[in-house]
Amino acid sequence: MTQVSSKSQERLSRRQVDKFSERRAQLAASALQTLSELGYARTSLREIAQNSEFSHGVLHYYFRDKVELITHCVRQYKAECVTRYDRIVVDAGSAEELRQGFGAAMAATLREDATLHRLWYDLRNQGLFEESFRADVLDIDQSLERMIWRVVSRYAELAGSPPSVSPGVAYAIFDGLFQQALLGYLTGRDSAAADLQTNVEQVLDQLVVRT
């Protein structure tokens, strides 16, 4: 009888944890648009509550403060991005298909999610000043580096040549290209997305050893 009761309590506890996590995810998704529009410095939990269907008290119940909410939002969005690129890696049947798919995906996310990426760079910059951000920023950054490396290493495999750079260098190159394109896109440069796609495809081809 005690064993049955213990298992029931464990199941109940797991359900409570799952419901709590699900609710946090819903709140983060709702808050993400406001955060991406206003940025870190200009956003408070009260501001987010005023721009969503949730009260300030509800946000405060699920998140300790603005820092925890922002990092949760960005982590959640970047995890979705990683999944999107991983699908391209899995589906590509040739090096050329992967190269074009990767370039197109980078350009598409620039056009569709520019303000969300801006929030990520805002958070990463804040990590240089605020220690409370650094562990989460580093963790997200490393997940993006691993994602880029899966693209590069798979491209090298399909091309039949080893990569010519390390994972860190590959990530720095593509991150730099994207951040530069993001600034151009946000300041109204019409060719920013198309230029990014071209640059990504050209650079990826240069990151494998040529004999």
XYZ file of N, CA, C and O in Angstrom:
844
model
N 0.839 -1.203 0.000
C 0.000 0.000 0.000
C 0.879 1.262 0.000
O 0.614 2.229 -0.706
N 1.942 1.224 0.811
C 2.863 2.360 0.893
C 3.549 2.601 -0.437
O 3.739 3.740 -0.868
N 3.927 1.464 -1.117
C 4.581 1.562 -2.417
C 3.659 2.216 -3.446
O 4.058 3.069 -4.217
N 2.402 1.799 -3.476
C 1.422 2.365 -4.401
C 1.256 3.859 -4.143
O 1.211 4.669 -5.072
N 1.157 4.207 -2.876
C 0.992 5.611 -2.510
C 2.198 6.430 -2.945
O 2.063 7.547 -3.436
N 3.403 5.856 -2.757
C 4.629 6.553 -3.141
C 4.686 6.783 -4.650
O 5.050 7.860 -5.118
N 4.295 5.764 -5.432
C 4.303 5.905 -6.890
C 3.290 6.941 -7.352
O 3.532 7.711 -8.279
N 2.135 6.972 -6.689
C 1.108 7.958 -7.034
C 1.610 9.371 -6.773
O 1.383 10.288 -7.569
N 2.304 9.542 -5.660
C 2.854 10.854 -5.326
C 3.919 11.276 -6.333
O 4.001 12.449 -6.723
N 4.726 10.301 -6.775
C 5.754 10.603 -7.764
C 5.130 11.049 -9.085
O 5.581 12.001 -9.716
N 4.074 10.330 -9.511
C 3.393 10.696 -10.750
C 2.769 12.077 -10.639
O 2.820 12.888 -11.563
N 2.148 12.345 -9.481
C 1.531 13.644 -9.248
C 2.587 14.741 -9.280
O 2.384 15.804 -9.871
N 3.722 14.461 -8.657
C 4.817 15.438 -8.627
C 5.340 15.724 -10.023
O 5.586 16.876 -10.383
N 5.483 14.667 -10.842
C 5.960 14.851 -12.211
C 4.967 15.677 -13.019
O 5.353 16.530 -13.818
N 3.669 15.392 -12.830
C 2.642 16.150 -13.551
C 2.681 17.627 -13.160
O 2.512 18.508 -14.005
N 2.912 17.888 -11.883
C 2.978 19.271 -11.420
C 4.175 19.996 -12.033
O 4.075 21.151 -12.447
N 5.314 19.290 -12.088
C 6.518 19.867 -12.694
C 6.289 20.126 -14.171
O 6.643 21.182 -14.702
N 5.658 19.162 -14.867
C 5.382 19.313 -16.297
C 4.445 20.489 -16.551
O 4.639 21.259 -17.501
N 3.413 20.626 -15.715
C 2.462 21.723 -15.883
C 3.143 23.062 -15.626
O 2.875 24.038 -16.319
N 4.018 23.097 -14.629
C 4.751 24.323 -14.314
C 5.637 24.715 -15.492
O 5.663 25.881 -15.911
N 6.360 23.736 -16.060
C 7.244 23.995 -17.200
C 6.452 24.430 -18.424
O 6.862 25.331 -19.159
N 5.305 23.795 -18.626
C 4.458 24.146 -19.764
C 3.941 25.576 -19.638
O 3.896 26.326 -20.616
N 3.574 25.944 -18.423
C 3.068 27.300 -18.185
C 4.174 28.335 -18.411
O 3.933 29.399 -19.006
N 5.384 28.035 -17.961
C 6.517 28.933 -18.180
C 6.773 29.121 -19.683
O 7.069 30.222 -20.139
N 6.659 28.033 -20.424
C 6.872 28.101 -21.874
C 5.821 28.992 -22.529
O 6.130 29.785 -23.430
N 4.564 28.875 -22.078
C 3.491 29.705 -22.623
C 3.738 31.189 -22.315
O 3.566 32.049 -23.181
N 4.140 31.466 -21.092
C 4.408 32.843 -20.691
C 5.583 33.422 -21.470
O 5.552 34.580 -21.904
N 6.612 32.606 -21.652
C 7.790 33.055 -22.391
C 7.439 33.378 -23.837
O 7.874 34.390 -24.394
N 6.636 32.523 -24.456
C 6.226 32.753 -25.840
C 5.422 34.047 -25.958
O 5.579 34.809 -26.913
N 4.566 34.298 -24.971
C 3.757 35.507 -24.974
C 4.617 36.748 -24.762
O 4.368 37.795 -25.367
N 5.628 36.627 -23.932
C 6.473 37.779 -23.596
C 7.513 38.082 -24.661
O 8.028 39.205 -24.742
N 7.812 37.113 -25.490
C 8.936 37.228 -26.411
C 8.794 38.405 -27.370
O 9.765 39.118 -27.640
N 7.589 38.630 -27.875
C 7.402 39.718 -28.838
C 7.676 41.075 -28.204
O 8.348 41.927 -28.783
N 7.155 41.283 -26.994
C 7.406 42.553 -26.300
C 8.887 42.741 -26.026
O 9.447 43.821 -26.252
N 9.536 41.684 -25.560
C 10.968 41.751 -25.275
C 11.770 42.062 -26.527
O 12.708 42.866 -26.503
N 11.418 41.415 -27.629
C 12.183 41.606 -28.855
C 12.004 43.012 -29.423
O 12.895 43.537 -30.088
N 10.851 43.624 -29.160
C 10.598 44.971 -29.658
C 11.283 46.033 -28.802
O 11.800 47.022 -29.321
N 11.293 45.828 -27.488
C 11.810 46.855 -26.584
C 13.251 46.621 -26.140
O 13.954 47.570 -25.795
N 13.691 45.354 -26.129
C 15.041 45.064 -25.666
C 15.127 44.949 -24.154
O 14.159 45.201 -23.426
N 16.293 44.566 -23.680
C 16.487 44.294 -22.250
C 16.285 45.535 -21.381
O 15.514 45.528 -20.438
N 16.980 46.608 -21.711
C 17.027 47.770 -20.824
C 15.665 48.439 -20.656
O 15.350 48.965 -19.591
N 14.838 48.409 -21.703
C 13.576 49.146 -21.673
C 12.384 48.286 -21.258
O 11.244 48.746 -21.305
N 12.637 47.052 -20.853
C 11.530 46.138 -20.541
C 11.547 45.718 -19.071
O 12.579 45.341 -18.542
N 10.393 45.770 -18.434
C 10.222 45.270 -17.073
C 9.127 44.210 -17.090
O 8.384 44.084 -18.065
N 9.021 43.439 -16.024
C 7.938 42.457 -15.942
C 6.571 43.142 -16.038
O 5.640 42.611 -16.640
N 6.468 44.315 -15.442
C 5.188 45.040 -15.493
C 4.865 45.453 -16.930
O 3.725 45.367 -17.377
N 5.893 45.884 -17.671
C 5.715 46.269 -19.072
C 5.260 45.078 -19.899
O 4.377 45.169 -20.745
N 5.879 43.932 -19.661
C 5.517 42.708 -20.385
C 4.079 42.321 -20.074
O 3.315 41.939 -20.959
N 3.702 42.435 -18.794
C 2.340 42.090 -18.389
C 1.314 42.984 -19.076
O 0.249 42.528 -19.504
N 1.640 44.251 -19.233
C 0.719 45.202 -19.871
C 0.522 44.888 -21.351
O -0.482 45.280 -21.945
N 1.482 44.189 -21.950
C 1.401 43.861 -23.371
C 1.036 42.397 -23.620
O 1.256 41.876 -24.712
N 0.520 41.730 -22.603
C 0.101 40.343 -22.767
C -1.185 40.119 -21.976
O -1.680 41.030 -21.304
N -1.714 38.903 -22.079
C -2.952 38.598 -21.364
C -2.704 38.151 -19.927
O -3.648 37.809 -19.212
N -1.439 38.160 -19.509
C -1.107 37.681 -18.169
C -0.813 38.845 -17.227
O -0.259 39.871 -17.632
N -1.158 38.685 -15.971
C -0.941 39.740 -14.990
C 0.517 39.765 -14.523
O 1.257 38.794 -14.683
N 0.879 40.880 -13.940
C 2.231 41.018 -13.377
C 2.463 39.970 -12.301
O 3.555 39.396 -12.193
N 1.442 39.696 -11.500
C 1.573 38.706 -10.430
C 1.833 37.307 -10.959
O 2.633 36.551 -10.390
N 1.171 36.946 -12.057
C 1.384 35.627 -12.667
C 2.813 35.504 -13.174
O 3.487 34.493 -12.950
N 3.317 36.524 -13.862
C 4.694 36.497 -14.363
C 5.679 36.344 -13.210
O 6.650 35.583 -13.296
N 5.405 37.068 -12.123
C 6.317 37.017 -10.970
C 6.267 35.657 -10.270
O 7.233 35.254 -9.630
N 5.153 34.964 -10.389
C 5.045 33.642 -9.771
C 5.927 32.632 -10.508
O 6.561 31.782 -9.883
N 5.971 32.739 -11.838
C 6.703 31.756 -12.634
C 8.157 32.146 -12.906
O 8.971 31.289 -13.262
N 8.474 33.419 -12.772
C 9.843 33.875 -13.013
C 10.274 34.810 -11.883
O 9.553 35.732 -11.527
N 11.474 34.584 -11.366
C 11.964 35.393 -10.241
C 12.049 36.873 -10.609
O 11.699 37.740 -9.837
N 12.570 37.115 -11.822
C 12.804 38.501 -12.241
C 12.918 38.572 -13.761
O 12.747 37.570 -14.461
N 13.221 39.748 -14.242
C 13.334 39.980 -15.682
C 14.450 39.143 -16.297
O 14.323 38.638 -17.421
N 15.545 39.005 -15.572
C 16.687 38.237 -16.078
C 16.283 36.798 -16.378
O 16.584 36.256 -17.445
N 15.587 36.171 -15.438
C 15.185 34.778 -15.632
C 14.201 34.646 -16.794
O 14.287 33.700 -17.595
N 13.288 35.581 -16.921
C 12.309 35.532 -18.012
C 12.994 35.698 -19.370
O 12.736 34.940 -20.309
N 13.877 36.682 -19.485
C 14.544 36.931 -20.758
C 15.395 35.744 -21.179
O 15.355 35.310 -22.334
N 16.172 35.202 -20.262
C 17.033 34.070 -20.619
C 16.192 32.855 -21.000
O 16.550 32.106 -21.915
N 15.062 32.668 -20.334
C 14.181 31.551 -20.676
C 13.598 31.752 -22.079
O 13.537 30.810 -22.875
N 13.184 32.971 -22.387
C 12.633 33.281 -23.704
C 13.643 33.011 -24.806
O 13.344 32.354 -25.811
N 14.842 33.530 -24.627
C 15.864 33.395 -25.666
C 16.288 31.941 -25.809
O 16.462 31.437 -26.927
N 16.445 31.252 -24.685
C 16.822 29.839 -24.735
C 15.759 29.033 -25.492
O 16.072 28.171 -26.311
N 14.503 29.321 -25.231
C 13.406 28.607 -25.876
C 13.408 28.864 -27.383
O 13.262 27.936 -28.190
N 13.595 30.116 -27.778
C 13.601 30.446 -29.204
C 14.810 29.844 -29.915
O 14.693 29.287 -31.013
N 15.980 29.936 -29.310
C 17.183 29.412 -29.944
C 17.127 27.890 -30.063
O 17.669 27.317 -31.012
N 16.488 27.226 -29.119
C 16.328 25.766 -29.216
C 15.505 25.407 -30.447
O 15.785 24.418 -31.139
N 14.492 26.225 -30.743
C 13.690 26.002 -31.951
C 14.530 26.225 -33.207
O 14.400 25.497 -34.193
N 15.399 27.227 -33.180
C 16.280 27.497 -34.318
C 17.205 26.318 -34.579
O 17.415 25.923 -35.733
N 17.776 25.781 -33.511
C 18.694 24.643 -33.648
C 17.984 23.474 -34.314
O 18.529 22.823 -35.215
N 16.754 23.206 -33.888
C 15.979 22.106 -34.475
C 15.751 22.327 -35.964
O 15.853 21.391 -36.767
N 15.494 23.563 -36.357
C 15.255 23.898 -37.766
C 16.483 23.587 -38.619
O 16.382 22.982 -39.691
N 17.657 23.969 -38.152
C 18.876 23.713 -38.922
C 19.258 22.236 -38.899
O 19.794 21.715 -39.886
N 18.963 21.578 -37.812
C 19.258 20.139 -37.750
C 18.440 19.378 -38.789
O 18.913 18.386 -39.351
N 17.230 19.826 -39.064
C 16.414 19.174 -40.091
C 17.047 19.329 -41.468
O 17.003 18.413 -42.294
N 17.640 20.488 -41.725
C 18.310 20.724 -43.007
C 19.490 19.780 -43.161
O 19.724 19.213 -44.231
N 20.244 19.588 -42.080
C 21.395 18.689 -42.102
C 20.950 17.261 -42.395
O 21.547 16.558 -43.214
N 19.899 16.827 -41.750
C 19.409 15.456 -41.915
C 18.842 15.234 -43.315
O 19.064 14.185 -43.937
N 18.129 16.217 -43.848
C 17.428 16.042 -45.116
C 18.319 16.194 -46.337
O 17.968 15.714 -47.422
N 19.450 16.888 -46.197
C 20.303 17.160 -47.358
C 20.890 15.872 -47.924
O 21.488 15.078 -47.197
N 20.745 15.694 -49.246
C 21.273 14.498 -49.888
C 22.597 14.715 -50.585
O 23.229 13.759 -51.058
N 23.041 15.979 -50.661
C 24.315 16.289 -51.305
C 24.902 17.536 -50.661
O 24.194 18.296 -49.973
N 26.180 17.777 -50.934
C 26.839 18.965 -50.393
C 26.165 20.225 -50.927
O 25.936 21.192 -50.191
N 25.837 20.238 -52.202
C 25.205 21.404 -52.809
C 23.828 21.664 -52.199
O 23.451 22.815 -51.948
N 23.078 20.619 -51.959
C 21.757 20.773 -51.351
C 21.868 21.345 -49.945
O 21.069 22.213 -49.550
N 22.843 20.886 -49.204
C 23.049 21.405 -47.852
C 23.501 22.862 -47.904
O 23.016 23.693 -47.127
N 24.401 23.176 -48.809
C 24.900 24.549 -48.935
C 23.764 25.515 -49.250
O 23.627 26.564 -48.620
N 22.935 25.167 -50.206
C 21.822 26.035 -50.572
C 20.756 26.101 -49.479
O 20.200 27.167 -49.213
N 20.493 24.961 -48.844
C 19.503 24.935 -47.774
C 19.928 25.762 -46.576
O 19.105 26.479 -45.967
N 21.202 25.707 -46.236
C 21.728 26.468 -45.110
C 21.667 27.961 -45.401
O 21.214 28.760 -44.567
N 22.098 28.355 -46.592
C 22.051 29.768 -46.964
C 20.630 30.306 -46.981
O 20.362 31.408 -46.473
N 19.705 29.528 -47.528
C 18.310 29.952 -47.589
C 17.705 30.076 -46.192
O 16.929 31.005 -45.917
N 18.051 29.157 -45.312
C 17.512 29.192 -43.945
C 18.030 30.399 -43.176
O 17.278 31.040 -42.427
N 19.297 30.724 -43.345
C 19.861 31.901 -42.676
C 19.171 33.178 -43.165
O 18.848 34.063 -42.368
N 18.956 33.262 -44.475
C 18.298 34.442 -45.030
C 16.844 34.536 -44.555
O 16.352 35.618 -44.232
N 16.166 33.389 -44.496
C 14.758 33.378 -44.082
C 14.598 33.810 -42.630
O 13.698 34.598 -42.299
N 15.455 33.315 -41.764
C 15.318 33.676 -40.350
C 15.682 35.135 -40.121
O 15.163 35.782 -39.206
N 16.555 35.678 -40.964
C 16.852 37.113 -40.882
C 15.616 37.931 -41.223
O 15.271 38.876 -40.513
N 14.934 37.545 -42.302
C 13.744 38.288 -42.719
C 12.581 38.127 -41.742
O 11.856 39.078 -41.456
N 12.403 36.916 -41.231
C 11.206 36.606 -40.441
C 11.352 36.899 -38.949
O 10.353 37.202 -38.284
N 12.573 36.793 -38.433
C 12.761 36.868 -36.974
C 13.841 37.854 -36.557
O 14.537 37.650 -35.558
N 13.991 38.935 -37.301
C 15.080 39.878 -37.029
C 15.041 40.417 -35.598
O 16.076 40.502 -34.924
N 13.846 40.785 -35.120
C 13.775 41.371 -33.778
C 14.094 40.349 -32.688
O 14.624 40.694 -31.627
N 13.798 39.082 -32.947
C 14.116 38.040 -31.972
C 15.620 37.815 -31.898
O 16.183 37.623 -30.813
N 16.274 37.843 -33.048
C 17.736 37.713 -33.051
C 18.372 38.943 -32.407
O 19.402 38.829 -31.738
N 17.777 40.092 -32.613
C 18.280 41.308 -31.968
C 18.248 41.152 -30.450
O 19.186 41.579 -29.753
N 17.208 40.537 -29.932
C 17.108 40.311 -28.495
C 18.247 39.414 -28.013
O 18.827 39.652 -26.951
N 18.574 38.381 -28.802
C 19.676 37.495 -28.419
C 20.992 38.266 -28.340
O 21.736 38.135 -27.367
N 21.280 39.103 -29.317
C 22.532 39.865 -29.282
C 22.524 40.871 -28.135
O 23.567 41.144 -27.527
N 21.356 41.413 -27.830
C 21.225 42.305 -26.682
C 21.565 41.548 -25.392
O 22.334 42.032 -24.554
N 21.013 40.348 -25.256
C 21.281 39.534 -24.074
C 22.753 39.165 -23.995
O 23.365 39.228 -22.921
N 23.347 38.792 -25.118
C 24.764 38.402 -25.113
C 25.658 39.574 -24.733
O 26.622 39.414 -23.978
N 25.319 40.759 -25.229
C 26.086 41.944 -24.850
C 25.935 42.256 -23.371
O 26.903 42.665 -22.708
N 24.724 42.085 -22.827
C 24.512 42.324 -21.406
C 25.357 41.378 -20.560
O 25.765 41.716 -19.444
N 25.620 40.182 -21.090
C 26.451 39.224 -20.371
C 27.865 39.712 -20.141
O 28.557 39.223 -19.235
N 28.319 40.673 -20.937
C 29.647 41.253 -20.735
C 29.688 42.133 -19.495
O 30.757 42.374 -18.936
N 28.509 42.614 -19.079
C 28.433 43.542 -17.957
C 27.793 42.926 -16.711
O 28.153 43.295 -15.596
N 26.827 42.019 -16.922
C 26.077 41.469 -15.794
C 26.357 39.975 -15.637
O 26.042 39.179 -16.522
N 26.918 39.631 -14.512
C 27.307 38.244 -14.269
C 26.108 37.309 -14.252
O 26.217 36.127 -14.612
N 24.934 37.827 -13.875
C 23.736 36.989 -13.781
C 23.346 36.387 -15.125
O 22.654 35.379 -15.177
N 23.792 36.996 -16.218
C 23.470 36.487 -17.549
C 24.471 35.455 -18.066
O 24.170 34.696 -18.979
N 25.688 35.461 -17.555
C 26.802 34.833 -18.260
C 26.670 33.332 -18.444
O 26.973 32.812 -19.520
N 26.231 32.615 -17.431
C 26.132 31.157 -17.551
C 25.128 30.773 -18.633
O 25.394 29.884 -19.452
N 23.987 31.461 -18.656
C 22.976 31.156 -19.668
C 23.442 31.558 -21.057
O 23.235 30.824 -22.028
N 24.063 32.726 -21.169
C 24.569 33.188 -22.462
C 25.602 32.209 -22.998
O 25.574 31.839 -24.180
N 26.517 31.775 -22.148
C 27.546 30.831 -22.576
C 26.924 29.515 -23.022
O 27.326 28.944 -24.046
N 25.927 29.047 -22.292
C 25.272 27.785 -22.639
C 24.556 27.882 -23.988
O 24.662 26.982 -24.830
N 23.827 28.975 -24.201
C 23.139 29.174 -25.478
C 24.159 29.304 -26.608
O 24.009 28.716 -27.683
N 25.205 30.071 -26.359
C 26.248 30.281 -27.364
C 26.885 28.951 -27.774
O 27.118 28.700 -28.960
N 27.141 28.102 -26.806
C 27.759 26.809 -27.105
C 26.812 25.906 -27.891
O 27.254 25.153 -28.761
N 25.511 25.991 -27.604
C 24.549 25.186 -28.361
C 24.499 25.640 -29.823
O 24.365 24.815 -30.735
N 24.646 26.943 -30.057
C 24.674 27.461 -31.423
C 25.957 27.066 -32.142
O 25.948 26.747 -33.333
N 27.058 27.074 -31.407
C 28.330 26.633 -31.996
C 28.251 25.171 -32.416
O 28.698 24.799 -33.507
N 27.655 24.337 -31.571
C 27.510 22.918 -31.924
C 26.606 22.744 -33.139
O 26.838 21.888 -33.990
N 25.555 23.575 -33.226
C 24.648 23.504 -34.367
C 25.377 23.854 -35.664
O 25.247 23.152 -36.675
N 26.141 24.938 -35.650
C 26.906 25.335 -36.830
C 27.907 24.249 -37.211
O 28.091 23.941 -38.393
N 28.514 23.639 -36.212
C 29.506 22.607 -36.510
C 28.857 21.370 -37.127
O 29.470 20.711 -37.976
N 27.638 21.067 -36.745
C 26.945 19.945 -37.378
C 26.723 20.225 -38.869
O 26.811 19.320 -39.703
N 26.438 21.481 -39.187
C 26.276 21.862 -40.596
C 27.610 21.724 -41.328
O 27.695 21.112 -42.400
N 28.667 22.303 -40.757
C 29.976 22.311 -41.412
C 30.529 20.898 -41.568
O 31.024 20.520 -42.641
N 30.455 20.115 -40.510
C 31.022 18.761 -40.569
C 30.229 17.868 -41.522
O 30.819 17.033 -42.233
N 28.923 18.043 -41.585
C 28.123 17.267 -42.531
C 28.412 17.704 -43.969
O 28.498 16.866 -44.876
N 28.587 19.002 -44.170
C 28.942 19.487 -45.505
C 30.285 18.904 -45.941
O 30.434 18.465 -47.097
N 31.248 18.896 -45.028
C 32.562 18.332 -45.329
C 32.445 16.851 -45.684
O 33.092 16.358 -46.618
N 31.618 16.143 -44.937
C 31.407 14.717 -45.201
C 30.805 14.503 -46.589
O 31.260 13.640 -47.354
N 29.795 15.293 -46.925
C 29.152 15.159 -48.237
C 30.078 15.590 -49.369
O 30.005 15.063 -50.483
N 30.955 16.563 -49.088
C 31.893 17.050 -50.098
C 33.114 16.148 -50.238
O 33.890 16.297 -51.183
N 33.295 15.241 -49.276
C 34.425 14.327 -49.331
C 35.751 14.945 -48.943
O 36.821 14.452 -49.320
N 35.711 16.043 -48.159
C 36.927 16.721 -47.710
C 36.758 17.129 -46.252
O 35.657 17.508 -45.839
N 37.832 17.081 -45.458
C 37.704 17.449 -44.043
C 37.539 18.956 -43.861
O 37.933 19.742 -44.735
N 36.953 19.383 -42.747
C 36.852 20.820 -42.464
C 38.245 21.440 -42.347
O 39.191 20.794 -41.893
N 38.355 22.699 -42.727
C 39.641 23.394 -42.662
C 39.756 24.297 -41.442
O 40.776 24.959 -41.250
N 38.707 24.366 -40.623
C 38.697 25.230 -39.436
C 38.154 24.458 -38.240
O 37.587 23.375 -38.391
N 38.308 25.031 -37.064
C 37.783 24.436 -35.832
C 36.325 24.842 -35.650
O 35.844 25.781 -36.289
N 35.601 24.151 -34.750
C 34.201 24.543 -34.482
C 34.051 25.996 -34.045
O 33.133 26.687 -34.494
N 34.968 26.456 -33.190
C 34.878 27.834 -32.710
C 35.059 28.856 -33.818
O 34.361 29.880 -33.856
N 35.985 28.589 -34.721
C 36.223 29.506 -35.836
C 35.025 29.510 -36.791
O 34.579 30.572 -37.251
N 34.492 28.336 -37.087
C 33.317 28.249 -37.974
C 32.153 29.048 -37.394
O 31.482 29.808 -38.117
N 31.912 28.901 -36.102
C 30.808 29.624 -35.475
C 31.049 31.126 -35.516
O 30.133 31.906 -35.830
N 32.273 31.545 -35.229
C 32.595 32.976 -35.233
C 32.360 33.582 -36.615
O 31.856 34.707 -36.738
N 32.707 32.853 -37.657
C 32.530 33.353 -39.019
C 31.052 33.542 -39.347
O 30.624 34.614 -39.790
N 30.250 32.501 -39.126
C 28.832 32.599 -39.486
C 28.067 33.549 -38.564
O 27.157 34.252 -39.009
N 28.443 33.573 -37.301
C 27.804 34.509 -36.378
C 28.115 35.944 -36.790
O 27.236 36.813 -36.761
N 29.361 36.186 -37.196
C 29.743 37.519 -37.646
C 28.991 37.934 -38.901
O 28.523 39.077 -39.020
N 28.869 37.003 -39.850
C 28.113 37.288 -41.073
C 26.658 37.621 -40.749
O 26.078 38.560 -41.315
N 26.077 36.849 -39.833
C 24.667 37.056 -39.512
C 24.456 38.371 -38.767
O 23.514 39.117 -39.076
N 25.322 38.656 -37.817
C 25.159 39.894 -37.049
C 25.325 41.125 -37.953
O 24.586 42.107 -37.826
N 26.264 41.058 -38.871
C 26.460 42.157 -39.816
C 25.227 42.335 -40.706
O 24.763 43.451 -40.939
N 24.676 41.201 -41.185
C 23.479 41.259 -42.024
C 22.282 41.772 -41.230
O 21.442 42.511 -41.763
N 22.192 41.385 -39.962
C 21.083 41.828 -39.110
C 21.090 43.339 -38.957
O 20.043 43.994 -39.055
N 22.259 43.902 -38.742
C 22.362 45.357 -38.615
C 21.929 46.032 -39.914
O 21.180 47.018 -39.893
N 22.371 45.472 -41.046
C 21.964 46.039 -42.324
C 20.467 45.938 -42.548
O 19.828 46.888 -43.006
N 19.902 44.795 -42.192
C 18.463 44.573 -42.379
C 17.651 45.538 -41.509
O 16.667 46.126 -41.977
N 18.056 45.709 -40.262
C 17.312 46.574 -39.342
C 17.445 48.055 -39.699
O 16.615 48.868 -39.284
N 18.477 48.382 -40.446
C 18.646 49.778 -40.863
C 18.136 50.011 -42.284
O 18.393 51.061 -42.879
N 17.432 49.007 -42.836
C 16.738 49.212 -44.097
C 17.482 48.843 -45.360
O 17.056 49.235 -46.461
N 18.572 48.085 -45.249
C 19.279 47.674 -46.468
C 18.510 46.546 -47.134
O 18.434 45.444 -46.613
N 17.945 46.809 -48.303
C 17.052 45.861 -48.976
C 17.741 44.553 -49.351
O 17.096 43.495 -49.393
N 19.031 44.601 -49.631
C 19.746 43.411 -50.100
C 20.330 42.573 -48.967
O 21.022 41.588 -49.226
N 20.054 42.941 -47.717
C 20.722 42.290 -46.580
C 20.508 40.780 -46.559
O 21.461 40.006 -46.388
N 19.282 40.328 -46.737
C 18.984 38.895 -46.665
C 19.598 38.147 -47.851
O 20.191 37.073 -47.685
N 19.454 38.714 -49.048
C 20.019 38.062 -50.238
C 21.540 38.010 -50.154
O 22.158 36.994 -50.515
N 22.146 39.099 -49.673
C 23.609 39.124 -49.518
C 24.058 38.081 -48.504
O 25.086 37.410 -48.697
N 23.297 37.960 -47.419
C 23.633 36.964 -46.401
C 23.599 35.566 -46.995
O 24.508 34.759 -46.763
N 22.572 35.257 -47.742
C 22.459 33.929 -48.347
C 23.655 33.641 -49.254
O 24.266 32.559 -49.170
N 24.016 34.591 -50.074
C 25.164 34.416 -50.970
C 26.452 34.222 -50.184
O 27.247 33.315 -50.478
N 26.656 35.048 -49.166
C 27.889 34.972 -48.371
C 27.988 33.656 -47.609
O 29.061 33.054 -47.523
N 26.864 33.215 -47.041
C 26.854 31.959 -46.290
C 27.211 30.784 -47.200
O 28.029 29.924 -46.841
N 26.631 30.755 -48.376
C 26.902 29.659 -49.312
C 28.361 29.672 -49.764
O 29.008 28.622 -49.840
N 28.905 30.864 -50.024
C 30.293 30.962 -50.458
C 31.262 30.565 -49.346
O 32.220 29.825 -49.581
N 30.987 31.048 -48.145
C 31.886 30.776 -47.025
C 31.863 29.296 -46.643
O 32.911 28.697 -46.383
N 30.678 28.690 -46.615
C 30.591 27.272 -46.272
C 31.471 26.440 -47.206
O 32.157 25.522 -46.766
N 31.468 26.794 -48.477
C 32.266 26.050 -49.457
C 33.756 26.230 -49.213
O 34.563 25.381 -49.602
N 34.137 27.322 -48.544
C 35.552 27.589 -48.294
C 36.059 26.982 -46.986
O 37.251 27.061 -46.686
N 35.148 26.372 -46.229
C 35.542 25.827 -44.929
C 35.903 24.349 -44.975
O 35.984 23.700 -43.936
N 36.103 23.826 -46.163
C 36.605 22.459 -46.301
C 37.917 22.498 -47.056
O 38.192 23.418 -47.834
N 38.764 21.521 -46.803
C 40.082 21.455 -47.430
C 39.927 21.168 -48.913
O 39.202 20.260 -49.312
N 40.585 21.988 -49.726
C 40.571 21.786 -51.170
C 41.919 21.232 -51.623
O 42.961 21.747 -51.259
N 41.867 20.147 -52.399
C 43.099 19.521 -52.873
C 43.396 19.912 -54.309
O 42.543 20.367 -55.035
